[in-house]
Short mmCIF file of C-alpha atoms in Angstrom, two decimals:
data_model
loop_
_atom_site.label_atom_id
_atom_site.label_comp_id
_atom_site.label_asym_id
_atom_site.label_seq_id
_atom_site.Cartn_x
_atom_site.Cartn_y
_atom_site.Cartn_z
CA MET A 5 -4.53 -7.89 42.64
CA LYS A 6 -3.82 -6.50 39.17
CA LEU A 7 -6.66 -5.17 37.03
CA LEU A 8 -6.64 -5.03 33.22
CA LEU A 9 -9.38 -2.66 32.03
CA ASP A 10 -10.97 -3.42 28.68
CA GLN A 11 -12.06 -1.02 25.93
CA GLY A 12 -15.29 0.75 26.77
CA LEU A 13 -14.14 1.56 30.29
CA PRO A 14 -12.73 5.02 31.01
CA ARG A 15 -8.93 5.08 30.82
CA SER A 16 -8.79 7.54 33.69
CA THR A 17 -10.15 4.82 35.98
CA VAL A 18 -6.58 3.51 36.11
CA SER A 19 -5.27 6.61 37.90
CA HIS A 20 -8.10 6.45 40.46
CA LEU A 21 -7.31 2.79 41.17
CA GLN A 22 -3.58 3.42 41.39
CA ARG A 23 -4.18 6.20 43.93
CA VAL A 24 -5.68 3.62 46.29
CA GLY A 25 -2.88 1.13 45.68
CA ILE A 26 -4.46 -1.13 43.06
CA GLU A 27 -2.14 -2.02 40.19
CA SER A 28 -4.06 -1.46 36.98
CA VAL A 29 -3.66 -0.75 33.28
CA HIS A 30 -6.02 -0.07 30.38
CA VAL A 31 -5.74 -2.23 27.25
CA GLY A 32 -5.30 0.95 25.22
CA GLU A 33 -2.11 1.78 27.12
CA ILE A 34 -0.41 -1.50 26.24
CA GLY A 35 -1.25 -1.93 22.57
CA LEU A 36 -4.27 -4.19 23.04
CA ALA A 37 -6.99 -1.67 22.14
CA LYS A 38 -7.95 -3.61 19.01
CA ALA A 39 -7.01 -7.07 20.27
CA SER A 40 -9.53 -9.89 20.24
CA ASP A 41 -11.15 -10.93 23.50
CA ALA A 42 -9.23 -14.22 23.30
CA ARG A 43 -5.93 -12.33 22.97
CA ILE A 44 -6.78 -10.14 25.97
CA LEU A 45 -7.64 -13.23 28.03
CA ASP A 46 -4.34 -14.82 27.03
CA PHE A 47 -2.39 -11.70 27.98
CA ALA A 48 -4.23 -11.49 31.31
CA ASP A 49 -3.62 -15.16 32.05
CA GLN A 50 0.10 -14.93 31.30
CA GLY A 51 0.52 -11.86 33.51
CA SER A 52 -1.88 -12.84 36.31
CA TRP A 53 -4.21 -9.93 35.56
CA THR A 54 -7.93 -9.84 36.34
CA VAL A 55 -9.88 -8.52 33.34
CA VAL A 56 -12.51 -5.82 33.96
CA THR A 57 -15.00 -5.43 31.13
CA LEU A 58 -18.50 -4.48 30.02
CA ASP A 59 -18.41 -7.34 27.49
CA ALA A 60 -20.25 -10.64 28.11
CA ASP A 61 -18.02 -12.42 25.57
CA PHE A 62 -15.22 -12.85 28.12
CA HIS A 63 -17.47 -14.95 30.36
CA VAL A 64 -18.62 -17.00 27.36
CA LEU A 65 -15.03 -17.68 26.27
CA LEU A 66 -14.05 -18.79 29.77
CA ALA A 67 -17.10 -21.01 30.10
CA LEU A 68 -16.49 -22.71 26.74
CA SER A 69 -12.78 -23.19 27.31
CA GLY A 70 -13.07 -24.76 30.76
CA ALA A 71 -10.15 -22.57 31.85
CA SER A 72 -9.56 -21.79 35.51
CA SER A 73 -7.95 -18.41 34.82
CA PRO A 74 -7.83 -15.50 34.33
CA SER A 75 -10.54 -14.05 36.50
CA VAL A 76 -12.98 -11.64 34.85
CA ILE A 77 -15.12 -8.92 36.41
CA ARG A 78 -18.02 -7.98 34.15
CA VAL A 79 -19.51 -4.62 35.06
CA ARG A 80 -23.13 -4.59 33.94
CA ILE A 81 -23.67 -0.95 34.83
CA GLU A 82 -22.94 1.22 31.81
CA GLY A 83 -22.09 4.91 31.77
CA GLN A 84 -20.01 4.87 34.95
CA ARG A 85 -17.70 7.82 35.44
CA ALA A 86 -14.08 6.85 36.10
CA GLU A 87 -14.15 7.81 39.77
CA ASP A 88 -17.42 5.93 40.40
CA LEU A 89 -16.15 2.87 38.54
CA ALA A 90 -12.97 2.87 40.61
CA ARG A 91 -15.00 3.02 43.85
CA LEU A 92 -17.19 0.19 42.59
CA LEU A 93 -14.15 -1.96 41.75
CA VAL A 94 -12.61 -1.33 45.17
CA SER A 95 -15.85 -2.61 46.73
CA VAL A 96 -15.91 -5.66 44.44
CA LEU A 97 -12.32 -6.48 45.37
CA GLU A 98 -13.16 -6.26 49.07
CA ILE A 99 -16.01 -8.74 48.56
CA CYS A 100 -14.42 -11.10 46.02
CA ARG A 101 -10.64 -10.89 46.46
CA ASP A 102 -10.19 -14.53 47.52
CA ASP A 103 -12.41 -15.88 44.73
CA LEU A 104 -10.68 -13.72 42.13
CA ALA A 105 -7.27 -14.90 43.33
CA ARG A 106 -8.36 -18.52 42.79
CA GLY A 107 -10.14 -17.92 39.46
CA ALA A 108 -13.67 -16.56 39.12
CA MET A 109 -16.18 -14.90 36.87
CA VAL A 110 -17.81 -11.99 38.65
CA SER A 111 -20.87 -10.09 37.42
CA VAL A 112 -21.64 -6.71 38.94
CA THR A 113 -25.11 -5.18 38.58
CA GLU A 114 -26.95 -2.41 40.35
CA ASN A 115 -28.54 -5.15 42.48
CA GLY A 116 -25.34 -6.81 43.64
CA VAL A 117 -22.40 -9.05 42.86
CA ARG A 118 -22.52 -12.64 41.58
CA VAL A 119 -19.47 -14.90 41.76
CA ARG A 120 -18.90 -18.16 39.88
CA ARG A 121 -15.68 -20.03 40.52
CA LEU A 122 -13.62 -21.30 37.59
CA PRO A 123 -13.47 -23.65 35.87
CA LEU A 124 -17.15 -23.97 35.11
CA LEU A 125 -18.27 -27.57 34.95
CA ARG A 126 -20.13 -28.48 31.80
#
């Protein structure tokens, strides 16, 4: 599983994830810091990345497009320190790995994890 972390998430999360064997990169490290959400989704889809974001727009774009990839994890817990976010993502991957591999929108809140498989039917 490869994780592409969006703006708004701590860049140092990448090093914490890599230490536990999860391939990851922050959009700021690859020239996508100011890219549109649609451009980030396109990049993720072409490279088989799962997008991790705080932004609800990614889920909206996927729902409207009817696309079956890329998968997106929306973290709805703001202010996470990098180490805590990395631990949270490791837990989400343990729970949702199969769904994410097939295409899913995942929402993570303090109360739990919600998974919706892609594509969403209109």
